[in-house]
mmCIF file of N, CA and C in Angstrom:
data_model
loop_
_atom_site.group_PDB
_atom_site.id
_atom_site.type_symbol
_atom_site.label_atom_id
_atom_site.label_comp_id
_atom_site.label_asym_id
_atom_site.label_seq_id
_atom_site.Cartn_x
_atom_site.Cartn_y
_atom_site.Cartn_z
ATOM 1 N N UNK A 1 0.819 -1.217 0.000
ATOM 2 C CA UNK A 1 0.000 0.000 0.000
ATOM 3 C C UNK A 1 0.853 1.268 0.000
ATOM 4 N N UNK A 2 2.118 1.138 0.395
ATOM 5 C CA UNK A 2 2.977 2.315 0.460
ATOM 6 C C UNK A 2 3.084 2.989 -0.912
ATOM 7 N N UNK A 3 3.294 2.199 -1.951
ATOM 8 C CA UNK A 3 3.410 2.736 -3.311
ATOM 9 C C UNK A 3 2.098 3.404 -3.732
ATOM 10 N N UNK A 4 0.993 2.793 -3.387
ATOM 11 C CA UNK A 4 -0.329 3.323 -3.724
ATOM 12 C C UNK A 4 -0.532 4.708 -3.092
ATOM 13 N N UNK A 5 -0.216 4.812 -1.833
ATOM 14 C CA UNK A 5 -0.394 6.075 -1.114
ATOM 15 C C UNK A 5 0.533 7.151 -1.687
ATOM 16 N N UNK A 6 1.772 6.782 -1.990
ATOM 17 C CA UNK A 6 2.722 7.737 -2.563
ATOM 18 C C UNK A 6 2.210 8.264 -3.906
ATOM 19 N N UNK A 7 1.748 7.360 -4.762
ATOM 20 C CA UNK A 7 1.217 7.785 -6.062
ATOM 21 C C UNK A 7 -0.026 8.648 -5.903
ATOM 22 N N UNK A 8 -0.876 8.320 -4.943
ATOM 23 C CA UNK A 8 -2.065 9.135 -4.675
ATOM 24 C C UNK A 8 -1.673 10.571 -4.337
ATOM 25 N N UNK A 9 -0.680 10.715 -3.462
ATOM 26 C CA UNK A 9 -0.255 12.053 -3.048
ATOM 27 C C UNK A 9 0.398 12.812 -4.200
ATOM 28 N N UNK A 10 1.226 12.124 -4.991
ATOM 29 C CA UNK A 10 1.852 12.772 -6.138
ATOM 30 C C UNK A 10 0.805 13.185 -7.168
ATOM 31 N N UNK A 11 -0.143 12.320 -7.416
ATOM 32 C CA UNK A 11 -1.198 12.592 -8.386
ATOM 33 C C UNK A 11 -2.033 13.797 -7.948
ATOM 34 N N UNK A 12 -2.411 13.819 -6.696
ATOM 35 C CA UNK A 12 -3.210 14.942 -6.182
ATOM 36 C C UNK A 12 -2.437 16.255 -6.303
ATOM 37 N N UNK A 13 -1.150 16.213 -6.034
ATOM 38 C CA UNK A 13 -0.326 17.416 -6.124
ATOM 39 C C UNK A 13 -0.241 17.910 -7.562
ATOM 40 N N UNK A 14 -0.033 16.997 -8.494
ATOM 41 C CA UNK A 14 0.020 17.383 -9.906
ATOM 42 C C UNK A 14 -1.323 17.915 -10.397
ATOM 43 N N UNK A 15 -2.399 17.275 -10.003
ATOM 44 C CA UNK A 15 -3.729 17.734 -10.410
ATOM 45 C C UNK A 15 -3.997 19.145 -9.902
ATOM 46 N N UNK A 16 -3.612 19.398 -8.669
ATOM 47 C CA UNK A 16 -3.801 20.729 -8.099
ATOM 48 C C UNK A 16 -2.980 21.761 -8.871
ATOM 49 N N UNK A 17 -1.721 21.408 -9.160
ATOM 50 C CA UNK A 17 -0.857 22.329 -9.894
ATOM 51 C C UNK A 17 -1.414 22.599 -11.292
ATOM 52 N N UNK A 18 -1.889 21.571 -11.965
ATOM 53 C CA UNK A 18 -2.465 21.744 -13.304
ATOM 54 C C UNK A 18 -3.693 22.660 -13.240
ATOM 55 N N UNK A 19 -4.542 22.438 -12.262
ATOM 56 C CA UNK A 19 -5.738 23.272 -12.109
ATOM 57 C C UNK A 19 -5.355 24.729 -11.849
ATOM 58 N N UNK A 20 -4.335 24.948 -11.037
ATOM 59 C CA UNK A 20 -3.897 26.313 -10.743
ATOM 60 C C UNK A 20 -3.347 26.989 -12.006
ATOM 61 N N UNK A 21 -2.538 26.254 -12.784
ATOM 62 C CA UNK A 21 -1.997 26.841 -14.006
ATOM 63 C C UNK A 21 -3.106 27.164 -15.001
ATOM 64 N N UNK A 22 -4.091 26.288 -15.115
ATOM 65 C CA UNK A 22 -5.208 26.564 -16.016
ATOM 66 C C UNK A 22 -5.980 27.785 -15.550
ATOM 67 N N UNK A 23 -6.136 27.924 -14.235
ATOM 68 C CA UNK A 23 -6.925 29.036 -13.706
ATOM 69 C C UNK A 23 -6.292 30.394 -13.960
ATOM 70 N N UNK A 24 -4.981 30.415 -14.168
ATOM 71 C CA UNK A 24 -4.319 31.693 -14.450
ATOM 72 C C UNK A 24 -3.959 31.835 -15.926
ATOM 73 N N UNK A 25 -4.412 30.878 -16.738
ATOM 74 C CA UNK A 25 -4.186 30.966 -18.178
ATOM 75 C C UNK A 25 -2.745 30.737 -18.603
ATOM 76 N N UNK A 26 -2.029 29.927 -17.855
ATOM 77 C CA UNK A 26 -0.623 29.678 -18.148
ATOM 78 C C UNK A 26 -0.427 28.930 -19.468
ATOM 79 N N UNK A 27 0.607 29.318 -20.192
ATOM 80 C CA UNK A 27 0.965 28.615 -21.418
ATOM 81 C C UNK A 27 1.522 27.223 -21.117
ATOM 82 N N UNK A 28 1.913 26.982 -19.899
ATOM 83 C CA UNK A 28 2.484 25.702 -19.485
ATOM 84 C C UNK A 28 1.437 24.698 -19.012
ATOM 85 N N UNK A 29 0.184 25.098 -18.960
ATOM 86 C CA UNK A 29 -0.875 24.226 -18.444
ATOM 87 C C UNK A 29 -1.000 22.941 -19.253
ATOM 88 N N UNK A 30 -0.919 23.035 -20.563
ATOM 89 C CA UNK A 30 -1.045 21.845 -21.415
ATOM 90 C C UNK A 30 0.024 20.813 -21.118
ATOM 91 N N UNK A 31 1.265 21.277 -20.971
ATOM 92 C CA UNK A 31 2.374 20.362 -20.675
ATOM 93 C C UNK A 31 2.161 19.676 -19.334
ATOM 94 N N UNK A 32 1.711 20.433 -18.359
ATOM 95 C CA UNK A 32 1.478 19.833 -17.046
ATOM 96 C C UNK A 32 0.274 18.895 -17.083
ATOM 97 N N UNK A 33 -0.721 19.209 -17.885
ATOM 98 C CA UNK A 33 -1.877 18.316 -18.018
ATOM 99 C C UNK A 33 -1.468 16.978 -18.638
ATOM 100 N N UNK A 34 -0.520 16.998 -19.586
ATOM 101 C CA UNK A 34 -0.025 15.738 -20.157
ATOM 102 C C UNK A 34 0.667 14.898 -19.086
ATOM 103 N N UNK A 35 1.494 15.536 -18.279
ATOM 104 C CA UNK A 35 2.173 14.842 -17.188
ATOM 105 C C UNK A 35 1.158 14.340 -16.165
ATOM 106 N N UNK A 36 0.170 15.157 -15.886
ATOM 107 C CA UNK A 36 -0.880 14.784 -14.940
ATOM 108 C C UNK A 36 -1.633 13.546 -15.441
ATOM 109 N N UNK A 37 -1.920 13.493 -16.727
ATOM 110 C CA UNK A 37 -2.618 12.332 -17.287
ATOM 111 C C UNK A 37 -1.793 11.063 -17.109
ATOM 112 N N UNK A 38 -0.490 11.154 -17.335
ATOM 113 C CA UNK A 38 0.388 9.994 -17.138
ATOM 114 C C UNK A 38 0.385 9.541 -15.684
ATOM 115 N N UNK A 39 0.467 10.509 -14.767
ATOM 116 C CA UNK A 39 0.482 10.175 -13.346
ATOM 117 C C UNK A 39 -0.858 9.573 -12.924
ATOM 118 N N UNK A 40 -1.946 10.122 -13.434
ATOM 119 C CA UNK A 40 -3.269 9.582 -13.101
ATOM 120 C C UNK A 40 -3.402 8.138 -13.585
ATOM 121 N N UNK A 41 -2.850 7.835 -14.751
ATOM 122 C CA UNK A 41 -2.887 6.462 -15.254
ATOM 123 C C UNK A 41 -2.113 5.524 -14.340
ATOM 124 N N UNK A 42 -0.905 5.957 -13.927
ATOM 125 C CA UNK A 42 -0.098 5.135 -13.017
ATOM 126 C C UNK A 42 -0.825 4.912 -11.698
ATOM 127 N N UNK A 43 -1.432 5.970 -11.197
ATOM 128 C CA UNK A 43 -2.175 5.883 -9.940
ATOM 129 C C UNK A 43 -3.355 4.921 -10.089
ATOM 130 N N UNK A 44 -4.076 5.034 -11.194
ATOM 131 C CA UNK A 44 -5.218 4.153 -11.443
ATOM 132 C C UNK A 44 -4.792 2.694 -11.490
ATOM 133 N N UNK A 45 -3.688 2.429 -12.181
ATOM 134 C CA UNK A 45 -3.194 1.055 -12.284
ATOM 135 C C UNK A 45 -2.802 0.493 -10.922
ATOM 136 N N UNK A 46 -2.088 1.303 -10.142
ATOM 137 C CA UNK A 46 -1.635 0.835 -8.822
ATOM 138 C C UNK A 46 -2.827 0.616 -7.891
ATOM 139 N N UNK A 47 -3.729 1.567 -7.835
ATOM 140 C CA UNK A 47 -4.899 1.425 -6.949
ATOM 141 C C UNK A 47 -5.772 0.250 -7.385
ATOM 142 N N UNK A 48 -5.811 -0.006 -8.687
ATOM 143 C CA UNK A 48 -6.608 -1.107 -9.204
ATOM 144 C C UNK A 48 -6.098 -2.481 -8.792
ATOM 145 N N UNK A 49 -4.889 -2.553 -8.288
ATOM 146 C CA UNK A 49 -4.311 -3.820 -7.829
ATOM 147 C C UNK A 49 -4.853 -4.260 -6.477
ATOM 148 N N UNK A 50 -5.472 -3.349 -5.758
ATOM 149 C CA UNK A 50 -5.912 -3.628 -4.390
ATOM 150 C C UNK A 50 -7.413 -3.891 -4.322
ATOM 151 N N UNK A 51 -7.801 -4.760 -3.403
ATOM 152 C CA UNK A 51 -9.196 -5.183 -3.302
ATOM 153 C C UNK A 51 -10.067 -4.237 -2.471
ATOM 154 N N UNK A 52 -9.464 -3.275 -1.805
ATOM 155 C CA UNK A 52 -10.224 -2.356 -0.965
ATOM 156 C C UNK A 52 -11.177 -1.512 -1.815
ATOM 157 N N UNK A 53 -12.349 -1.252 -1.297
ATOM 158 C CA UNK A 53 -13.334 -0.460 -2.032
ATOM 159 C C UNK A 53 -12.817 0.944 -2.329
ATOM 160 N N UNK A 54 -12.137 1.554 -1.354
ATOM 161 C CA UNK A 54 -11.625 2.909 -1.587
ATOM 162 C C UNK A 54 -10.547 2.917 -2.677
ATOM 163 N N UNK A 55 -9.818 1.842 -2.823
ATOM 164 C CA UNK A 55 -8.814 1.753 -3.891
ATOM 165 C C UNK A 55 -9.492 1.623 -5.253
ATOM 166 N N UNK A 56 -10.563 0.862 -5.312
ATOM 167 C CA UNK A 56 -11.306 0.735 -6.562
ATOM 168 C C UNK A 56 -11.894 2.081 -6.981
ATOM 169 N N UNK A 57 -12.448 2.804 -5.997
ATOM 170 C CA UNK A 57 -13.010 4.124 -6.286
ATOM 171 C C UNK A 57 -11.920 5.090 -6.753
ATOM 172 N N UNK A 58 -10.774 5.033 -6.093
ATOM 173 C CA UNK A 58 -9.651 5.892 -6.470
ATOM 174 C C UNK A 58 -9.186 5.560 -7.879
ATOM 175 N N UNK A 59 -9.100 4.281 -8.193
ATOM 176 C CA UNK A 59 -8.674 3.848 -9.517
ATOM 177 C C UNK A 59 -9.590 4.412 -10.596
ATOM 178 N N UNK A 60 -10.878 4.345 -10.384
ATOM 179 C CA UNK A 60 -11.839 4.881 -11.360
ATOM 180 C C UNK A 60 -11.744 6.395 -11.462
ATOM 181 N N UNK A 61 -11.587 7.065 -10.323
ATOM 182 C CA UNK A 61 -11.469 8.530 -10.331
ATOM 183 C C UNK A 61 -10.214 8.959 -11.087
ATOM 184 N N UNK A 62 -9.120 8.241 -10.881
ATOM 185 C CA UNK A 62 -7.872 8.573 -11.567
ATOM 186 C C UNK A 62 -7.980 8.317 -13.069
ATOM 187 N N UNK A 63 -8.684 7.267 -13.429
ATOM 188 C CA UNK A 63 -8.882 6.964 -14.850
ATOM 189 C C UNK A 63 -9.676 8.093 -15.516
ATOM 190 N N UNK A 64 -10.717 8.551 -14.857
ATOM 191 C CA UNK A 64 -11.527 9.652 -15.372
ATOM 192 C C UNK A 64 -10.708 10.935 -15.456
ATOM 193 N N UNK A 65 -9.914 11.186 -14.424
ATOM 194 C CA UNK A 65 -9.077 12.385 -14.401
ATOM 195 C C UNK A 65 -8.080 12.359 -15.553
ATOM 196 N N UNK A 66 -7.490 11.201 -15.822
ATOM 197 C CA UNK A 66 -6.538 11.077 -16.930
ATOM 198 C C UNK A 66 -7.189 11.442 -18.252
ATOM 199 N N UNK A 67 -8.421 10.999 -18.453
ATOM 200 C CA UNK A 67 -9.141 11.324 -19.684
ATOM 201 C C UNK A 67 -9.358 12.823 -19.824
ATOM 202 N N UNK A 68 -9.752 13.462 -18.737
ATOM 203 C CA UNK A 68 -9.990 14.906 -18.758
ATOM 204 C C UNK A 68 -8.682 15.680 -18.958
ATOM 205 N N UNK A 69 -7.618 15.193 -18.337
ATOM 206 C CA UNK A 69 -6.319 15.869 -18.496
ATOM 207 C C UNK A 69 -5.855 15.801 -19.953
ATOM 208 N N UNK A 70 -6.068 14.659 -20.599
ATOM 209 C CA UNK A 70 -5.693 14.536 -22.008
ATOM 210 C C UNK A 70 -6.451 15.552 -22.862
ATOM 211 N N UNK A 71 -7.728 15.698 -22.575
ATOM 212 C CA UNK A 71 -8.546 16.674 -23.321
ATOM 213 C C UNK A 71 -8.034 18.086 -23.097
ATOM 214 N N UNK A 72 -7.659 18.398 -21.876
ATOM 215 C CA UNK A 72 -7.177 19.742 -21.560
ATOM 216 C C UNK A 72 -5.816 20.000 -22.202
ATOM 217 N N UNK A 73 -5.031 18.947 -22.375
ATOM 218 C CA UNK A 73 -3.693 19.095 -22.957
ATOM 219 C C UNK A 73 -3.741 19.263 -24.470
ATOM 220 N N UNK A 74 -4.841 18.839 -25.081
ATOM 221 C CA UNK A 74 -4.947 18.877 -26.551
ATOM 222 C C UNK A 74 -5.094 20.295 -27.083
#
């Protein structure tokens, strides 16, 4: 679970940073959204390995976030 928790925290931090850059109209938002999508995918995969209900929910949320980040990066 240590890896899962670490990825969760990294993913949340990147998502927050991407949202902040988008909110100020940064030219760098797209690049960070691409990185965020990659991190969300990794987080989804790791959380999906665990049988806990909260891990399954996290995995689905990260998968959805990755899709939205890709759209924002385009």
